[in-house]
Amino acid sequence: MSIPQSFIQELLARVDVVEIVGRYVQLKKGGANFMGLCPFHGEKSPSFSVSPSKQFYHCFGCGKNGNAISFLMEHAGMTFVEAVKDLAQQYGMQVPEDDASPSERARASEQRQKQVTLSDVLEKACDAYKKHLKSSHKAVDYLKGRGLSGDIAKQFGLGYAPEGWRSLASVFPNYDDPLLAESGLVIASVDEGSGEEKRYDRFRDRVMFPIRNVKGECIGFGGRVLGEGTPKYLNSPETPVFHKGRELYGLFEARHALREHGYVLVTEGYMDVVALAQLGFPNAVATLGTACTPDHVQKLFRFTDSVVFSFDGDAAGRRAARKALDGALPYASDVRSVKFLFLPPEHDPDSYIRAFGKDAFARYVSEATPLSRFMIEAARDGCDLNTAEGRAHLASNARPLWSQLPEGALKRQLLGEIAELVQLNSRELSEVWNGPAKAGKTDGAHGGKRYNNDSYQRIQDEGYSPKKPSNFAPRARPGGRTAPASRADHAARILLTNMAAWDSLSNEDRSMLCELPQPHGPLFVWLESQLHEHGAQPWAALREGLRDHESEALALRTTASFEVPMAEEPAPDDTASELRGLLDLMQDDRLKRMENEALARNDLERYGQLHHQRLALGKAKSSSAGT
């Protein structure tokens, strides 16, 4: 049975690895992650870490790591297909079987190529809009009037769409190309009288905001009209590469700032995002003309554990916040923070900061309304708690909201708080909502299916012997083929077959790998984007994602001469040290090359800095080898 890669990616996007692992392992919060005793080897001190933001687990003792699928395969002894089916059943998804014919596979390949082509078309339009901005005094004056600098405009790739009906004809000589309509750049309509097709630019006389996915690819645009035209803001339509309900404006630009600031600020428009970045809050994103969806919230929690929604304080802002609450409740676990910020009606984030200062806005954000309080406010809206009818109304309003929360301490506390407001105890309120508990009914949130959480007991049992990893030695290929020769090949092989190891690399290591010349650099750039977008994946999933990618041949070559660990085969204990040794050698080579370049330029100061850096690297390697 072959399972489509798109389904595997969607499944991993919905699954919470903390929840899956927590059914077998007793986990405790430790910083940004959860810690527990490793279920794969015997230990007395917890070294097993589960990351909710990156959606993977890693043991610092035995080196085991992976995602929710690989955990079930390694710990529960399931096959890949069994693990996927088990998770899909738990999350209410139907596993499709990919028994596609050659013609269907060809169409799928054509569709993937079309997505690449559409992104190329959008990038070309983006470059044209940026050039038009430089020559439009009207657009430049508007941006300056909003307090934006040239650097911020460049950072976000802002542009300008001229007033003409067919301005893009100068950018795309074949203005009748169907790709222009499919990408949303051009509107094609049929004249009712003549029956002839008419084409014209969708965006005219607008400041342009390119919308990028988490990989940095342009997938659409938002346009702000200059003058009195309508609509004030216009987005690209839904296309094969752009889905409003899944994408967030500014997430690509804010991805590093989210980790530095510790939270994401969700605003209502592109201008809010750009203006906040200008004023010292580069951790802002915006929805794209739609209410905040669960997909939006889930994507944000890939990058941070704290989300603050910012809305206007008027009735419309409250309605938007209520919709955001619905999207956030299923992900409001005990280790995450969701807050709601309501600005005074006369202010947006930009005007508030300019009026009261950056520190005042930061303080305002820190005092935002927690999800727990806003949920109860939403439930009691319109309820007179001085009457029995009003309290019953509150209980009725609160039930669908409370039910969406994941199991945990927050959910239990809110049950008690709601019960107190309706003048019942927690047990009585539960009975009102769910009916009296039946004798012998199994406890749990998964249809009575029970999961053993026995890692502590097994480790303490005297006869316990951890399962030893299978051999993972390179094997010779028929015809005398040997292992990949270059260090970059070896690094690619390790990271492709042990993707979670990428997260243990320093920023310097990642930059060095991504900046390697072709063919290795693009492969590492793709690998990093996959980790950000989908979390750690087994080689089988990566293999599917690489089909028709420029790095497919390199990936297959570097893994062909080795026993590739599918998730059911444990990775070797010394993988991390092997990778570290390779990267140290590659860094040493890189520094030597840069030293020679500095000498060639007669830049002795730069040479001294690089030489000192290389000596420090050598000392660190020696120290590590001696421990």
XYZ file of C-alpha atoms in Angstrom:
627
model
C 0.000 0.000 0.000
C 1.330 3.419 -1.000
C 0.130 6.452 0.982
C 0.295 9.839 -0.785
C 2.954 12.189 0.594
C 0.421 15.024 0.759
C -1.688 13.004 3.187
C 1.321 12.172 5.404
C 2.213 15.862 5.599
C -1.383 16.822 6.442
C -1.517 14.121 9.133
C 1.745 15.295 10.747
C 0.411 18.865 10.670
C -2.623 17.814 12.757
C -0.956 15.405 15.172
C 0.555 16.637 18.453
C 3.651 14.553 19.206
C 3.492 15.541 22.904
C 0.044 13.975 23.169
C 1.100 10.783 21.368
C 4.329 10.278 23.337
C 2.605 11.258 26.588
C 0.343 8.215 26.368
C 3.361 5.996 26.853
C 5.874 8.183 28.690
C 5.364 10.310 31.796
C 6.373 13.770 30.625
C 7.091 16.895 32.659
C 7.517 20.457 31.396
C 11.160 21.523 31.231
C 11.629 24.932 29.621
C 10.182 25.030 26.115
C 10.085 21.219 25.875
C 8.846 18.206 27.832
C 11.214 15.749 29.499
C 10.844 12.128 30.612
C 12.658 8.809 30.975
C 13.560 7.440 27.561
C 11.348 4.484 26.555
C 14.081 3.134 24.281
C 16.852 2.559 26.827
C 17.195 2.207 30.590
C 18.003 5.399 32.492
C 17.383 6.927 35.910
C 17.681 10.610 34.968
C 15.377 11.985 32.222
C 17.203 12.673 28.950
C 14.238 12.175 26.614
C 12.980 15.502 25.201
C 9.764 16.171 23.275
C 9.417 19.505 21.472
C 5.848 20.805 20.965
C 6.988 23.636 18.696
C 9.126 21.477 16.405
C 6.924 18.377 16.736
C 9.673 15.826 17.289
C 11.329 13.870 20.103
C 15.015 13.317 20.846
C 16.891 11.304 23.457
C 20.229 12.792 24.450
C 21.223 9.423 25.878
C 20.669 6.937 23.058
C 20.135 9.345 20.173
C 16.672 8.108 19.180
C 14.595 10.828 17.524
C 11.716 11.326 15.121
C 8.092 12.410 14.797
C 4.782 10.913 15.920
C 4.802 8.266 13.173
C 8.313 7.027 13.891
C 7.566 6.951 17.651
C 4.688 4.509 17.175
C 6.839 2.423 14.843
C 9.788 2.209 17.222
C 7.972 2.060 20.560
C 4.741 0.238 19.690
C 6.284 -2.002 17.013
C 3.942 -0.817 14.264
C 4.781 -0.756 10.582
C 4.780 2.602 8.782
C 1.313 1.974 7.334
C -0.058 0.761 10.689
C 1.263 3.865 12.449
C -0.248 6.174 9.835
C -3.609 4.380 10.031
C -3.581 4.446 13.849
C -2.930 8.196 13.960
C -5.415 8.921 11.175
C -8.141 7.032 13.048
C -7.446 8.972 16.245
C -7.721 12.301 14.406
C -10.742 11.403 12.288
C -8.921 11.193 8.943
C -9.387 8.641 6.172
C -6.170 7.169 4.773
C -6.218 7.270 0.957
C -4.511 4.559 -1.040
C -2.277 5.827 -3.798
C -2.905 3.236 -6.504
C -2.547 5.818 -9.222
C -2.076 4.766 -12.820
C 0.931 6.021 -14.812
C -1.272 8.663 -16.428
C -2.488 9.846 -13.006
C 1.085 10.013 -11.732
C 1.995 12.022 -14.810
C -0.826 14.464 -14.096
C 0.334 14.800 -10.480
C 3.856 15.527 -11.673
C 2.465 18.099 -14.093
C 0.546 19.726 -11.233
C 3.689 19.983 -9.105
C 5.495 21.563 -12.021
C 2.634 24.019 -12.492
C 2.955 25.126 -8.869
C 6.650 25.828 -9.422
C 5.833 27.712 -12.627
C 3.130 29.803 -10.929
C 5.612 30.823 -8.217
C 8.072 31.860 -10.935
C 5.380 33.982 -12.609
C 4.499 35.647 -9.289
C 8.165 36.342 -8.504
C 8.575 37.999 -11.904
C 5.554 40.215 -11.232
C 6.925 41.012 -7.769
C 10.202 42.234 -9.273
C 8.259 44.419 -11.731
C 6.115 45.942 -8.948
C 9.265 46.786 -6.952
C 10.728 48.605 -9.978
C 7.486 50.546 -10.499
C 7.579 51.687 -6.855
C 10.874 53.483 -7.398
C 9.354 55.581 -10.176
C 6.012 56.321 -8.486
C 6.203 59.475 -6.364
C 2.605 58.973 -5.285
C 3.264 55.503 -3.869
C 6.556 56.505 -2.252
C 4.903 59.524 -0.625
C 2.129 57.301 0.738
C 4.627 54.921 2.348
C 6.664 57.786 3.775
C 3.457 59.290 5.118
C 2.881 56.045 6.990
C 6.333 56.375 8.526
C 7.962 53.550 6.558
C 11.627 53.662 5.607
C 13.205 52.392 2.418
C 14.866 49.568 4.347
C 11.537 48.251 5.634
C 10.004 48.523 2.143
C 12.943 46.507 0.816
C 12.722 43.923 3.625
C 9.067 43.182 2.814
C 9.510 43.569 -0.963
C 6.879 46.309 -1.268
C 5.985 47.482 -4.759
C 3.481 49.434 -6.820
C 0.993 48.339 -9.507
C 0.525 51.185 -12.049
C -2.874 52.586 -13.018
C -3.014 51.058 -16.509
C -5.387 48.218 -17.326
C -2.656 46.087 -18.954
C 0.586 47.200 -17.309
C 1.752 43.596 -16.915
C 1.808 43.254 -20.712
C 5.192 44.984 -20.599
C 6.418 42.347 -18.145
C 4.878 39.290 -19.820
C 5.014 39.606 -23.633
C 2.461 36.775 -23.950
C -0.321 38.537 -22.055
C -2.767 35.793 -23.083
C -0.762 33.128 -21.222
C -3.246 31.127 -19.084
C -0.723 31.152 -16.220
C -1.359 34.885 -15.686
C -5.019 34.176 -14.926
C -4.255 31.021 -12.906
C -1.808 32.976 -10.722
C -4.449 35.643 -10.046
C -2.476 38.462 -11.675
C -4.896 38.898 -14.572
C -8.688 38.751 -14.721
C -10.114 37.067 -17.801
C -13.785 37.613 -18.656
C -15.983 37.022 -21.691
C -17.874 39.915 -23.258
C -21.560 38.959 -23.343
C -22.171 40.831 -26.559
C -19.243 39.779 -28.723
C -18.297 36.596 -26.914
C -14.660 37.698 -26.968
C -12.374 37.248 -23.981
C -11.197 40.396 -22.262
C -8.123 40.525 -20.047
C -6.922 43.167 -17.620
C -4.647 43.466 -14.588
C -6.258 42.565 -11.261
C -4.107 45.072 -9.328
C -4.122 48.696 -10.541
C -2.900 51.833 -8.755
C -2.143 49.932 -5.576
C 0.757 49.578 -3.157
C 1.679 45.904 -3.410
C 2.482 43.576 -0.531
C 3.923 40.222 -1.702
C 2.647 37.249 0.309
C 5.248 34.536 0.916
C 4.983 31.018 2.284
C 7.311 29.771 5.030
C 9.882 28.856 2.365
C 9.997 32.452 1.140
C 8.282 31.781 -2.186
C 5.917 34.458 -3.493
C 2.454 32.855 -3.622
C 0.181 35.896 -3.931
C -0.291 39.612 -3.309
C -2.231 42.059 -1.241
C -2.842 45.520 -2.707
C -3.750 48.755 -0.898
C -5.501 51.238 -3.168
C -4.144 54.763 -3.493
C -6.901 57.333 -3.609
C -10.623 56.687 -3.234
C -10.971 53.395 -5.120
C -12.632 50.286 -3.765
C -12.051 47.848 -2.287
C -9.501 49.466 -0.003
C -7.548 46.191 0.276
C -7.527 43.515 -2.410
C -6.010 40.028 -2.132
C -5.046 37.465 -4.742
C -7.781 34.863 -5.309
C -7.410 31.219 -4.269
C -4.916 29.505 -6.580
C -3.019 26.193 -6.612
C -0.294 27.896 -4.526
C -2.309 30.343 -2.390
C -4.946 29.482 0.230
C -6.080 32.365 2.441
C -7.217 30.107 5.253
C -3.721 28.642 5.676
C -1.306 31.506 5.008
C -0.285 34.447 7.182
C 1.210 37.644 5.880
C 4.673 38.368 7.285
C 5.318 34.925 8.810
C 8.340 34.320 6.598
C 9.817 37.719 7.481
C 9.016 37.301 11.207
C 10.165 33.704 11.684
C 13.433 34.586 13.455
C 11.918 37.449 15.482
C 9.279 35.095 16.913
C 11.971 33.125 18.724
C 13.782 36.265 19.890
C 10.659 37.995 21.255
C 8.996 34.833 22.544
C 5.558 35.502 21.071
C 3.728 36.335 17.851
C 1.397 39.301 17.496
C -1.478 38.579 15.085
C -2.888 41.756 13.530
C -5.641 42.551 11.054
C -3.728 43.879 8.037
C -0.479 44.023 6.094
C 0.140 47.652 6.940
C -0.037 46.832 10.647
C 2.660 44.171 10.158
C 5.005 46.436 8.199
C 4.452 49.427 10.492
C 5.083 47.332 13.615
C 8.340 46.033 12.128
C 9.360 49.644 11.517
C 8.576 50.549 15.135
C 10.493 47.680 16.754
C 7.972 44.826 16.741
C 9.150 42.540 13.896
C 7.243 39.590 15.413
C 3.870 40.561 13.894
C 1.842 38.689 11.262
C -1.621 39.201 9.758
C -4.472 37.097 8.431
C -5.392 37.691 4.799
C -8.899 39.057 4.770
C -10.341 36.014 6.539
C -11.110 35.103 10.126
C -8.317 33.323 11.983
C -8.632 29.578 11.352
C -7.365 26.525 13.274
C -4.840 26.044 10.454
C -3.484 29.534 11.146
C -3.158 28.854 14.867
C -1.524 25.491 14.363
C 1.021 26.985 11.963
C 1.880 29.732 14.478
C 2.481 27.200 17.246
C 5.148 25.635 15.042
C 7.239 28.754 15.670
C 6.279 29.907 19.160
C 4.336 28.838 22.252
C 2.738 32.243 22.791
C 0.173 33.952 20.532
C -1.335 37.408 21.090
C -4.271 38.410 18.873
C -4.625 42.165 18.368
C -8.029 43.611 17.473
C -9.811 46.933 17.421
C -11.866 47.547 20.545
C -15.123 48.099 18.614
C -17.910 45.586 17.984
C -16.318 44.352 14.752
C -13.049 43.706 16.579
C -14.857 41.725 19.267
C -16.565 39.591 16.621
C -13.224 38.892 14.956
C -11.724 37.971 18.334
C -14.599 35.572 18.962
C -13.789 33.750 15.710
C -10.103 33.653 16.633
C -11.080 32.113 19.974
C -12.778 29.232 18.139
C -9.626 28.659 16.110
C -7.322 28.760 19.149
C -9.233 26.636 21.678
C -8.210 23.197 20.292
C -4.521 24.162 20.635
C -4.638 25.936 24.014
C -2.687 23.315 25.938
C -1.147 23.813 29.376
C 2.225 24.822 27.888
C 0.886 27.402 25.441
C -0.314 30.946 25.925
C -3.083 32.648 23.948
C -4.083 36.237 24.690
C -6.413 38.842 23.190
C -5.395 42.483 22.903
C -8.136 45.081 22.377
C -6.885 48.511 21.376
C -8.904 51.690 21.990
C -11.348 52.247 19.097
C -9.450 55.305 17.883
C -6.121 53.440 17.541
C -4.454 50.723 15.516
C -1.067 49.326 16.654
C 0.825 51.862 14.548
C -0.998 54.935 15.897
C -0.905 53.645 19.486
C 2.879 53.274 19.463
C 3.353 56.694 17.874
C 1.058 58.259 20.475
C 2.279 56.475 23.619
C 5.624 54.892 22.745
C 7.088 51.448 22.240
C 7.329 50.633 25.965
C 3.678 51.519 26.545
C 2.593 49.189 23.736
C 4.800 46.372 25.046
C 3.207 46.835 28.477
C -0.243 46.819 26.870
C 0.596 43.517 25.133
C 1.813 41.953 28.377
C -1.504 42.866 30.034
C -3.642 41.396 27.232
C -6.685 39.286 28.155
C -5.838 35.584 28.647
C -7.793 33.023 26.643
C -9.370 31.623 29.822
C -10.894 34.978 30.775
C -11.991 35.843 27.237
C -13.640 32.430 26.830
C -15.730 32.959 29.959
C -16.558 36.534 28.902
C -17.762 35.184 25.541
C -19.852 32.500 27.249
C -21.519 34.862 29.741
C -22.269 37.554 27.146
C -25.986 38.350 27.382
C -26.522 36.126 30.436
C -28.058 37.518 33.627
C -26.218 35.602 36.343
C -28.671 36.884 38.956
C -31.276 34.483 37.589
C -31.330 30.698 37.260
C -32.219 31.086 33.594
C -29.205 33.302 32.981
C -26.856 30.875 34.715
C -28.293 27.968 32.701
C -27.759 30.035 29.547
C -24.117 30.532 30.524
C -23.663 26.781 31.042
C -25.169 26.136 27.596
C -22.914 28.753 25.943
C -19.779 27.492 27.679
C -20.117 23.806 26.835
C -19.092 23.927 23.108
C -16.191 26.264 23.958
C -14.882 24.250 26.907
C -15.219 20.973 24.975
C -12.754 22.164 22.340
C -9.919 22.554 24.869
C -7.313 19.781 25.015
C -7.144 17.710 28.179
C -5.054 19.236 30.960
C -4.945 21.466 33.997
C -6.353 24.506 32.175
C -9.438 22.598 31.066
C -10.066 21.282 34.592
C -9.637 24.723 36.170
C -12.093 26.265 33.729
C -14.602 23.529 34.474
C -14.459 24.534 38.145
C -14.669 28.245 37.325
C -17.693 27.803 35.065
C -19.329 25.528 37.650
C -18.903 28.200 40.316
C -20.510 30.836 38.078
C -23.565 28.641 37.469
C -23.708 27.656 41.167
C -22.974 23.961 40.660
C -19.967 21.850 41.545
C -17.719 20.397 38.834
C -19.292 16.929 38.995
C -22.804 18.321 38.685
C -21.855 20.495 35.712
C -20.204 17.508 33.998
C -23.416 15.534 34.479
C -25.471 18.386 33.031
C -23.233 18.434 29.968
C -22.544 14.734 29.523
C -25.174 12.877 31.533
C -24.478 10.765 34.643
C -21.311 8.663 34.443
C -22.064 4.989 33.730
C -20.560 2.338 35.959
C -17.628 0.573 34.374
C -17.199 3.160 31.641
C -13.577 3.442 30.549
C -11.881 6.722 31.133
C -10.013 8.560 28.424
C -10.529 10.760 25.396
C -9.987 8.173 22.691
C -13.016 5.928 22.660
C -11.924 3.860 25.622
C -8.617 2.863 24.034
C -6.028 2.754 26.797
C -2.330 3.466 26.394
C 0.252 2.098 28.785
C 2.336 4.782 30.440
C 4.853 2.364 31.870
C 8.275 3.842 31.176
C 9.061 4.394 34.861
C 7.931 0.919 35.957
C 9.790 -0.902 33.174
C 13.041 0.833 34.013
C 12.723 -0.179 37.648
C 11.993 -3.846 36.863
C 15.095 -5.889 37.629
C 14.835 -8.090 34.573
C 14.474 -5.230 32.077
C 16.922 -5.217 29.200
C 16.654 -2.401 26.635
C 16.319 -3.381 23.021
C 19.670 -2.970 21.353
C 19.916 -1.099 18.065
C 20.294 -3.079 14.900
C 23.546 -2.870 12.962
C 23.853 0.168 10.793
C 27.066 -0.380 8.929
C 27.688 0.780 5.376
C 27.402 -2.001 2.854
C 29.122 -2.321 -0.479
C 26.905 -1.995 -3.520
C 26.942 -4.493 -6.399
C 29.564 -3.647 -8.970
C 32.021 -2.295 -6.427
C 30.245 1.026 -5.748
C 31.625 2.749 -2.680
C 30.307 5.184 -0.105
C 29.969 8.862 -1.107
C 33.374 10.506 -1.251
C 32.854 14.098 -0.143
C 32.173 15.377 3.359
C 29.095 17.199 2.087
C 27.802 13.862 0.739
C 28.278 12.221 4.131
C 26.517 15.113 5.895
C 23.627 14.913 3.427
C 23.291 11.165 4.012
C 23.176 11.573 7.805
C 20.673 14.438 7.739
C 18.387 12.803 5.178
C 18.212 9.553 7.128
C 18.143 11.278 10.529
C 16.341 14.554 9.847
C 15.877 15.594 13.476
C 19.666 15.955 13.761
C 19.330 19.204 11.799
C 17.802 20.868 14.833
C 20.907 20.165 16.925
C 23.095 22.183 14.553
C 24.208 25.700 15.356
C 23.153 28.608 13.143
C 26.739 28.737 11.869
C 26.579 25.067 10.847
C 23.242 25.534 9.101
C 24.426 28.615 7.237
C 27.578 26.822 6.087
C 25.558 23.888 4.713
C 22.909 26.050 3.039
C 25.582 28.244 1.423
C 27.437 25.307 -0.129
C 27.612 25.459 -3.931
C 25.350 23.332 -6.057
C 24.269 20.602 -5.834
C 24.577 20.382 -2.031
C 23.466 23.864 -0.959
C 19.952 23.681 -2.496
C 19.415 20.255 -0.900
C 20.193 21.585 2.596
C 18.018 24.681 1.991
C 15.138 22.363 1.011
C 15.746 20.151 4.054
C 15.610 23.115 6.430
C 12.376 24.362 4.855
C 10.815 20.896 5.258
C 11.704 20.828 8.962
C 10.144 24.268 9.509
C 7.023 23.371 7.552
C 6.382 19.757 8.586
C 8.723 18.863 11.443
C 11.119 15.914 11.389
C 10.129 13.292 8.826
C 11.423 9.781 8.076
C 13.418 9.198 4.900
C 10.409 7.512 3.250
C 8.421 10.749 3.519
C 11.345 12.910 2.394
C 11.856 10.615 -0.587
C 8.326 11.328 -1.790
C 8.713 15.062 -1.256
C 11.894 15.095 -3.359
C 10.217 13.705 -6.470
C 10.987 16.012 -9.431
C 13.006 18.325 -7.146
C 16.373 19.563 -8.416
C 18.101 17.799 -5.490
C 16.421 14.416 -5.996
C 19.393 12.846 -7.819
C 21.883 13.967 -5.157
C 19.696 12.675 -2.321
C 19.297 9.273 -3.964
C 23.012 9.029 -4.697
C 24.130 9.895 -1.153
C 21.719 7.423 0.454
C 22.056 4.608 -2.114
C 25.229 3.078 -0.672
C 23.962 2.834 2.882
C 21.382 0.957 4.848
C 18.889 3.804 5.127
C 17.055 3.720 8.481
C 13.344 3.681 7.818
C 11.577 4.582 11.049
C 11.469 0.940 12.129
C 15.305 0.709 12.116
C 17.057 2.617 14.893
C 19.733 5.114 13.993
C 23.282 4.430 15.281
C 24.284 5.769 18.665
C 27.302 7.570 17.193
C 25.414 9.435 14.431
C 25.590 12.743 16.304
C 29.346 12.492 16.889
C 29.939 11.446 13.274
C 27.992 14.468 12.038
C 29.768 16.776 14.479
C 33.144 15.543 13.251
C 32.190 16.082 9.626
C 30.927 19.612 10.274
C 34.065 20.537 12.227
C 36.227 19.409 9.313
C 34.039 21.332 6.858
C 34.212 24.453 9.035
C 37.998 24.058 9.193
C 38.198 23.814 5.391
C 35.935 26.835 5.043
C 38.046 28.930 7.414
C 41.263 27.914 5.605
C 39.746 28.984 2.305
C 38.689 32.308 3.765
C 42.195 32.794 5.248
C 43.728 32.334 1.809
C 41.265 34.793 0.310
C 42.134 37.341 3.009
C 45.877 36.906 2.309
C 45.263 37.338 -1.411
C 43.602 40.688 -0.617
C 46.450 41.537 1.775
C 43.805 41.907 4.525
C 45.990 40.875 7.455
C 43.467 41.959 10.089
C 40.810 39.721 8.626
C 43.335 36.897 8.264
C 44.191 37.188 11.981
C 40.534 36.986 12.973
C 39.930 33.899 10.842
C 43.119 32.206 12.022
C 42.175 32.781 15.662
C 38.718 31.381 14.956
C 40.191 28.255 13.347
C 42.548 27.684 16.282
C 39.614 27.969 18.674
C 37.743 25.377 16.618
C 40.739 23.041 16.804
C 40.969 23.423 20.593
C 37.265 22.693 20.944
C 37.682 19.525 18.861
C 40.631 18.377 20.979
C 38.749 19.069 24.199
C 35.728 17.137 22.930
C 37.869 14.179 21.896
C 39.474 14.010 25.351
C 36.186 13.819 27.258
